[in-house]
PDB file of C-alpha atoms in Angstrom:
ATOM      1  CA  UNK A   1       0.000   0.000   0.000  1.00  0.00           C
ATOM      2  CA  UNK A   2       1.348   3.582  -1.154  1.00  0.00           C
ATOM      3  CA  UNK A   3       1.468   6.004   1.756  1.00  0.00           C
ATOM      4  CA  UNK A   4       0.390   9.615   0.370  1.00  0.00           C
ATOM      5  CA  UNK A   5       2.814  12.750   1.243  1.00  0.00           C
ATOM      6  CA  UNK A   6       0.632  15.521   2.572  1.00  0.00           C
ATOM      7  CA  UNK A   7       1.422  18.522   0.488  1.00  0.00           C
ATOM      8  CA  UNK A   8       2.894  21.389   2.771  1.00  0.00           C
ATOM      9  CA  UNK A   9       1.199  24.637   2.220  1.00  0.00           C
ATOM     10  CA  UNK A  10       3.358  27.797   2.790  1.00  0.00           C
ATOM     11  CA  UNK A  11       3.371  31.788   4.060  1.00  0.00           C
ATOM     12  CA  UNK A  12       5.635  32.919   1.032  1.00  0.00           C
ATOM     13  CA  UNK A  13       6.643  36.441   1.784  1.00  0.00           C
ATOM     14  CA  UNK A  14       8.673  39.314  -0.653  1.00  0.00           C
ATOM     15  CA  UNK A  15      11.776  41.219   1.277  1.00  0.00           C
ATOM     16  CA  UNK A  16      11.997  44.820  -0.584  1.00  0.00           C
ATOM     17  CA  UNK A  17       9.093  47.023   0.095  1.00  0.00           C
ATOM     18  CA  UNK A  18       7.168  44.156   1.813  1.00  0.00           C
ATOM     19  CA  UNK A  19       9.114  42.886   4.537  1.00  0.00           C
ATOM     20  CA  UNK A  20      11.955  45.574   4.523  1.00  0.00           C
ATOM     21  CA  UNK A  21      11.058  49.408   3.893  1.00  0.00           C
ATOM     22  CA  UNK A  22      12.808  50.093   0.909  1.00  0.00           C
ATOM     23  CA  UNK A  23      14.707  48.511  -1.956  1.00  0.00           C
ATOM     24  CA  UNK A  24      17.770  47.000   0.077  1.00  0.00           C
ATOM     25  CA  UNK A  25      19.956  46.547  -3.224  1.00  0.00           C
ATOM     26  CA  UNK A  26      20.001  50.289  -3.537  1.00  0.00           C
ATOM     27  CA  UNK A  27      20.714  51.323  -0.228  1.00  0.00           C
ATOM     28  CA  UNK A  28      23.551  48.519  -0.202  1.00  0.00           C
ATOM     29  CA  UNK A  29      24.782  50.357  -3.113  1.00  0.00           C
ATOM     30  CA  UNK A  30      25.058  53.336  -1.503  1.00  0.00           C
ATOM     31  CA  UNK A  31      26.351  52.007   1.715  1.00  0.00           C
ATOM     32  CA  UNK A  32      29.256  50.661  -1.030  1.00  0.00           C
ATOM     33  CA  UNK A  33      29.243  54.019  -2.218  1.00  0.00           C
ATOM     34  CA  UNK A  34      30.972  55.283   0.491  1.00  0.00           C
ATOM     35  CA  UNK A  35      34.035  52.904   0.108  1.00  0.00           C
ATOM     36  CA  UNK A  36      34.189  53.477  -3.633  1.00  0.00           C
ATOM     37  CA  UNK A  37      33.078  56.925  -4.362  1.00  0.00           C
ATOM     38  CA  UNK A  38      34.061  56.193  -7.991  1.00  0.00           C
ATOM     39  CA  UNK A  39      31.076  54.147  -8.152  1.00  0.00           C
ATOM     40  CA  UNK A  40      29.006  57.484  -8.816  1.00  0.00           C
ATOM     41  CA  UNK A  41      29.084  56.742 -12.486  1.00  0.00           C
ATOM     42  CA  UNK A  42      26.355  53.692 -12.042  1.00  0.00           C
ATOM     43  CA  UNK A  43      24.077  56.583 -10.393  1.00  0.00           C
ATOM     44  CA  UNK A  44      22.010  57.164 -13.221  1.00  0.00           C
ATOM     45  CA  UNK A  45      22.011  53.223 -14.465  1.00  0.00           C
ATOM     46  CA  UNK A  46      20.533  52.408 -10.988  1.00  0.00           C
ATOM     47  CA  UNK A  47      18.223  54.658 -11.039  1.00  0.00           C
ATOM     48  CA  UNK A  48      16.598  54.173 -14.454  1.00  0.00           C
ATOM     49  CA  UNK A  49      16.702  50.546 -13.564  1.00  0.00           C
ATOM     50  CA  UNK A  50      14.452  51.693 -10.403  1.00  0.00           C
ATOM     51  CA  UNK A  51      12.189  53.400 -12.406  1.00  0.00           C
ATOM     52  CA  UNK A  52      11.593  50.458 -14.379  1.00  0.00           C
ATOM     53  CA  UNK A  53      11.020  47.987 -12.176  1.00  0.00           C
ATOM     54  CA  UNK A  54       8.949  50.442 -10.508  1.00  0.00           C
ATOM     55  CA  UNK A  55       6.539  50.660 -13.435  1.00  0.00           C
ATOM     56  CA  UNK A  56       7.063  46.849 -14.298  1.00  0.00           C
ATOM     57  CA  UNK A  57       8.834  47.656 -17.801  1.00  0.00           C
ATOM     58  CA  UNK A  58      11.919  45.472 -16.523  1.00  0.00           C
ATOM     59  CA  UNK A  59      12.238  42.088 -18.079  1.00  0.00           C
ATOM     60  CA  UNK A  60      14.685  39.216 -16.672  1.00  0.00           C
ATOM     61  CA  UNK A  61      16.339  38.995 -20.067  1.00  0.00           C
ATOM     62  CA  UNK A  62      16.454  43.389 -19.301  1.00  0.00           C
ATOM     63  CA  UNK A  63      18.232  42.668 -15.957  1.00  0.00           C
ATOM     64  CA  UNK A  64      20.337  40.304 -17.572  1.00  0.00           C
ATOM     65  CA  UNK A  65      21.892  42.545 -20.307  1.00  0.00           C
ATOM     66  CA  UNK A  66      21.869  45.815 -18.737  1.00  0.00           C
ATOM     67  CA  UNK A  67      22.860  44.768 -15.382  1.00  0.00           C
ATOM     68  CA  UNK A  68      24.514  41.687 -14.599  1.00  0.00           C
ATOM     69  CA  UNK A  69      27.990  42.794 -15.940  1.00  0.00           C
ATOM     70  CA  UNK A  70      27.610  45.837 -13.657  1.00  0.00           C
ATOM     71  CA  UNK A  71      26.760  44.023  -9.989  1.00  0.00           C
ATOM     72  CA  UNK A  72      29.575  41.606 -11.168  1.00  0.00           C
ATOM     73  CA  UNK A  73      31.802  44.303 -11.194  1.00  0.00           C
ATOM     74  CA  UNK A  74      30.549  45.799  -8.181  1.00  0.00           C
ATOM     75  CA  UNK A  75      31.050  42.492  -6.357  1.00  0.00           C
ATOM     76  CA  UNK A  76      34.760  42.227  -7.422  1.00  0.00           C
ATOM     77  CA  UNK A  77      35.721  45.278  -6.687  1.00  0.00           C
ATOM     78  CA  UNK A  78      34.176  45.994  -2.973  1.00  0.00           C
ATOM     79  CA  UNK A  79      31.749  43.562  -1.476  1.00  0.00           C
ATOM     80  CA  UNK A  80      33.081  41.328   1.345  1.00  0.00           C
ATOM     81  CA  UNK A  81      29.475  39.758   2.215  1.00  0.00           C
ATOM     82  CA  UNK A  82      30.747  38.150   5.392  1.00  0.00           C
ATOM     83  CA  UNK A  83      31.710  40.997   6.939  1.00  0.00           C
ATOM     84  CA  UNK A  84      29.442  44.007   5.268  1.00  0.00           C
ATOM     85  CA  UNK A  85      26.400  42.483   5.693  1.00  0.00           C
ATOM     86  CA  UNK A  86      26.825  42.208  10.003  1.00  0.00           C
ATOM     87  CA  UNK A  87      27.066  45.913   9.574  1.00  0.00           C
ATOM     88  CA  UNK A  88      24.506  47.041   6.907  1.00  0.00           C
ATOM     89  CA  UNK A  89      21.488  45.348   8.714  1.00  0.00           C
ATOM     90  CA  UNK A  90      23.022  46.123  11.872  1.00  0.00           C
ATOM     91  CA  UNK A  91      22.056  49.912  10.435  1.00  0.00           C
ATOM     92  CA  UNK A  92      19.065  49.347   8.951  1.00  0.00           C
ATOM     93  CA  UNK A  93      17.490  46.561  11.480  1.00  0.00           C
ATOM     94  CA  UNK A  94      14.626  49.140  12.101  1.00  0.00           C
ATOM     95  CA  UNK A  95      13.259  49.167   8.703  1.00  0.00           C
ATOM     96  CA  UNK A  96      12.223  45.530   9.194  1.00  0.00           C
ATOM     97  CA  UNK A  97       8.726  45.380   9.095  1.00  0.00           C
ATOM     98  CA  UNK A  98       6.846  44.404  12.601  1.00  0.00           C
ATOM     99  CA  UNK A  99       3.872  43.513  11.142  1.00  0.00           C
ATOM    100  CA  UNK A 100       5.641  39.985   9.695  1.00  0.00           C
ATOM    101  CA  UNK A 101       5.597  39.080  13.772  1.00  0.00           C
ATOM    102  CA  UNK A 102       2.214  39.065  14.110  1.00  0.00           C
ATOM    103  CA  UNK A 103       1.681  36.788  10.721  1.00  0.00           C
ATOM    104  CA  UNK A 104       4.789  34.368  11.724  1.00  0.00           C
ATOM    105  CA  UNK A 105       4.942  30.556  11.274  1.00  0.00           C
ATOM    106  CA  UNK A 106       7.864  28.405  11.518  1.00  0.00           C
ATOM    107  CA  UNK A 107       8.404  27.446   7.574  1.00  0.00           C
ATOM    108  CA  UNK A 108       8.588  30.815   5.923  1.00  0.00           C
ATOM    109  CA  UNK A 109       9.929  31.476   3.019  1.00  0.00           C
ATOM    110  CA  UNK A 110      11.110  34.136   1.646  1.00  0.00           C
ATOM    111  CA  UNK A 111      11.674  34.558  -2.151  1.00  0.00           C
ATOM    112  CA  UNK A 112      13.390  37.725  -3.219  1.00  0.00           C
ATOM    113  CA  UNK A 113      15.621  39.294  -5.813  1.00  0.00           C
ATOM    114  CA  UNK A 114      18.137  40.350  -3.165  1.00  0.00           C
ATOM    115  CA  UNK A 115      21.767  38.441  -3.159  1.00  0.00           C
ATOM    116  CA  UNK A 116      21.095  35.064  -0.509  1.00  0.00           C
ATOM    117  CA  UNK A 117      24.355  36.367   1.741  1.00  0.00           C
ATOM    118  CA  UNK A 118      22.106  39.535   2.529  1.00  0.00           C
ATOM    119  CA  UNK A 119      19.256  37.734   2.909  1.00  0.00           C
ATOM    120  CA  UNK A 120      20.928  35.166   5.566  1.00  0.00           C
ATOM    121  CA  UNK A 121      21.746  38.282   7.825  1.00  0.00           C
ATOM    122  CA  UNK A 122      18.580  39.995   7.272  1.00  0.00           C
ATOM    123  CA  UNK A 123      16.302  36.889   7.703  1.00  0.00           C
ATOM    124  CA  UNK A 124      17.991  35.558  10.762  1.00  0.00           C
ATOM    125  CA  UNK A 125      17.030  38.985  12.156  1.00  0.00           C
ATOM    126  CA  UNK A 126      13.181  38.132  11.490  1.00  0.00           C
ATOM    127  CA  UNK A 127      13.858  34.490  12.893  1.00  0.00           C
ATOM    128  CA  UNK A 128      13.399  33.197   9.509  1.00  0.00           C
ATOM    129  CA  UNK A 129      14.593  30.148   8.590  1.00  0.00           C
ATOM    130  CA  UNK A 130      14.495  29.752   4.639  1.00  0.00           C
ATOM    131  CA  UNK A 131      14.840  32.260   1.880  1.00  0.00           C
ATOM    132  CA  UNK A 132      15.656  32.070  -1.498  1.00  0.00           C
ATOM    133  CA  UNK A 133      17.555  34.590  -3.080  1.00  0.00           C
ATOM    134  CA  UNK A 134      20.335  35.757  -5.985  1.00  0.00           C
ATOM    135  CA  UNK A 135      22.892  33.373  -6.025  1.00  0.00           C
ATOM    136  CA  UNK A 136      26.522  35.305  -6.016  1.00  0.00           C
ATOM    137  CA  UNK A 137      29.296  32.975  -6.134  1.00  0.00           C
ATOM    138  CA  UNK A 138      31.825  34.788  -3.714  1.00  0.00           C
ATOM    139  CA  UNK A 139      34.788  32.943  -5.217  1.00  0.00           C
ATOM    140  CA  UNK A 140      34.741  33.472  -8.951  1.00  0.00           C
ATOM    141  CA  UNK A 141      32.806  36.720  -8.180  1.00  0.00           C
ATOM    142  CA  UNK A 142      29.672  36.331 -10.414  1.00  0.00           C
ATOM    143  CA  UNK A 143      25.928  35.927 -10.276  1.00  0.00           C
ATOM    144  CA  UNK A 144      25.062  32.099 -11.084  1.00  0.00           C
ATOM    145  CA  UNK A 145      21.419  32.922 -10.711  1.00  0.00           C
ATOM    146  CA  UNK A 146      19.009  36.454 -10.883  1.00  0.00           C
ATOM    147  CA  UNK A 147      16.068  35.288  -8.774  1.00  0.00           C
ATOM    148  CA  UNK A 148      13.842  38.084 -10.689  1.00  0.00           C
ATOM    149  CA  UNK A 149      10.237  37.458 -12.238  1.00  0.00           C
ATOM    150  CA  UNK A 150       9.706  33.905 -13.546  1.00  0.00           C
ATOM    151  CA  UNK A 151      13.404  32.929 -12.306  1.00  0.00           C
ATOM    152  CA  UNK A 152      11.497  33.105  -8.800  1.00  0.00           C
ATOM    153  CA  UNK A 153       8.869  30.354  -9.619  1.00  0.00           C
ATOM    154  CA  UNK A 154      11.535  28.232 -11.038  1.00  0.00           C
ATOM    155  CA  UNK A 155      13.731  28.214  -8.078  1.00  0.00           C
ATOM    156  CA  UNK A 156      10.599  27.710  -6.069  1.00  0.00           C
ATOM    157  CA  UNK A 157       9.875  24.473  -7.819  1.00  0.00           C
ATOM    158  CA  UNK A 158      13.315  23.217  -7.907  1.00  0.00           C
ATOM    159  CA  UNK A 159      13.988  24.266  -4.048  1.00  0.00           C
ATOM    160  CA  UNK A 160      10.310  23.402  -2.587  1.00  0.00           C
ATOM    161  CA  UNK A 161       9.238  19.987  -4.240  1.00  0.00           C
ATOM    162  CA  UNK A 162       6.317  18.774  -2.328  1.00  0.00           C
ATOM    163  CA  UNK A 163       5.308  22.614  -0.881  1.00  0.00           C
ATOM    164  CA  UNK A 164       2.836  25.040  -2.287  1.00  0.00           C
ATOM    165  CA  UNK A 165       1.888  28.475  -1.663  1.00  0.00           C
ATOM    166  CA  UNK A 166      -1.035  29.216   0.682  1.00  0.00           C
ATOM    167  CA  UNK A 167      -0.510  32.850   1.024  1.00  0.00           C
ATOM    168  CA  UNK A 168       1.986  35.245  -0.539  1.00  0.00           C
ATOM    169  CA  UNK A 169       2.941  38.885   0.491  1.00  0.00           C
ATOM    170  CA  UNK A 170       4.259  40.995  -2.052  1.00  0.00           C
ATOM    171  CA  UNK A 171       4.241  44.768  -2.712  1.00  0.00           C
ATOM    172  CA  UNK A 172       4.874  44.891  -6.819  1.00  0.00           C
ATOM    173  CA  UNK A 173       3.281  43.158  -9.867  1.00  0.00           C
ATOM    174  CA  UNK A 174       6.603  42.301 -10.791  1.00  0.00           C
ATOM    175  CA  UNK A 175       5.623  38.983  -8.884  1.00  0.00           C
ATOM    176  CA  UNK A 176       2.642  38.035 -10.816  1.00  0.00           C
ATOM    177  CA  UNK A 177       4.477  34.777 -11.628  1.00  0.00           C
ATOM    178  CA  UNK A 178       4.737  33.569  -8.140  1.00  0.00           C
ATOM    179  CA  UNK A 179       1.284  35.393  -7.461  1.00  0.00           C
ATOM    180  CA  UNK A 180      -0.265  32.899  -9.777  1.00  0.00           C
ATOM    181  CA  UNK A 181       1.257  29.760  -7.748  1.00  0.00           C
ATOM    182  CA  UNK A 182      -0.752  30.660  -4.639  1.00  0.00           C
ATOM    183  CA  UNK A 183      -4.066  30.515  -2.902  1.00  0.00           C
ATOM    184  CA  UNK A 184      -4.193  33.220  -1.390  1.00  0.00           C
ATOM    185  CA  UNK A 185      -2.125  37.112  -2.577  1.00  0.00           C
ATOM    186  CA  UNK A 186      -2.082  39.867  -0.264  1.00  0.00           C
ATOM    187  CA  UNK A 187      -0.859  43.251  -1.268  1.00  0.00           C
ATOM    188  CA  UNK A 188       1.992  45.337   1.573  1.00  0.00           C
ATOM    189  CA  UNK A 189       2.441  48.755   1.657  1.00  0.00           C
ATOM    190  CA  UNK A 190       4.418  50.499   4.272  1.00  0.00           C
ATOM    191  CA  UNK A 191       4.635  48.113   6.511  1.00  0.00           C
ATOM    192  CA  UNK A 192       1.288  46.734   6.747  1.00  0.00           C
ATOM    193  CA  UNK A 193      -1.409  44.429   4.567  1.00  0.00           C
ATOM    194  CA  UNK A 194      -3.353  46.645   2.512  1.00  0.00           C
ATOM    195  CA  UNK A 195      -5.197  44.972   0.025  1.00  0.00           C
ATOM    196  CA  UNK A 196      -5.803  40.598  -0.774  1.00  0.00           C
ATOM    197  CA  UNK A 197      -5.246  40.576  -4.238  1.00  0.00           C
ATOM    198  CA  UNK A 198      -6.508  36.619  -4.572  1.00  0.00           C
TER     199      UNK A 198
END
């Protein structure tokens, strides 16, 4: 006789502008600014990229050929994840959302664009245990996976076989792939639920 495996349904949660107030990839870049002031000259390519992701115009295949080359630069020249991100969340602790204490369960996830060394730091903060996130290989120095847009809902299924999502807690239509995978969609703004989408 076959013994059936009990799917495991899921709170799935967003980081930037959901569970953190703000886009933590740009203030990291400007924390990074600091120690490289030549870095000015990506100014203006971060910020259109902002601006389009904003107003969902950004496609992966976008990220990939406008801005890969750039963070893999950026992570050769200055990051040291180990010992920068102790310090950047030990600065910015306080823009992680309260309300996620009030909704927490022990098998979060959290799926985000940001790299997973950030995440580890900024998660363990929250008491969360699982995230997935940009992988940056710290020894050759270059981004083996963008977890942006439909690259989410493929690491999902790769990384979560047997799991679904019951609810998910985003702030952007830039997640309507991995809106689509769950019951359940509620909408964050500012620190709090706002709106269930689904």
């Amino acid at each position: 006789m076959s013994i059936r495996k009990e799917t495991i349904l899921l709170n799935v949660y967003d980081f930037d502008n959901t569970l953190y107030d703000g886009e933590s990839g740009v203030h990291m870049f400007f924390y990074y600014l600091k120690k490289k002031p030549s870095f000015i000259r990506f100014a203006p390519t971060v910020a259109i990229g902002m601006v389009q992701y904003k107003m969902h115009l950004i496609k992966l295949e976008d990220v990939l050929r406008k801005y890969a080359g750039i963070v893999e630069y950026f992570i050769g020249e200055v990051v040291d994840f180990n010992r920068d991100s102790k310090i950047f969340w030990d600065k910015r602790e306080d823009r992680l959302h309260g309300f996620y204490k009030l909704l927490q369960r022990p098998d979060d996830l959290v799926v985000s664009a940001s790299p997973e060394q950030s995440l580890e730091e900024a998660c363990g903060r929250l008491g969360i245990k699982r995230w997935i996130g940009t992988v940056v290989n710290e020894e050759t120095k270059t981004l083996d996976f963008i977890n942006f847009r439909e690259n989410k809902v493929k690491a999902f299924l790769e990384r979560c076989p047997g799991e679904r999502i019951q609810h998910f807690y985003t702030d952007s239509m830039n997640d309507k792939p991995l809106m689509d995978l769950a019951e359940h969609v509620f909408l964050v703004k500012k620190g709090r639920v706002v709106k269930q989408l689904k």
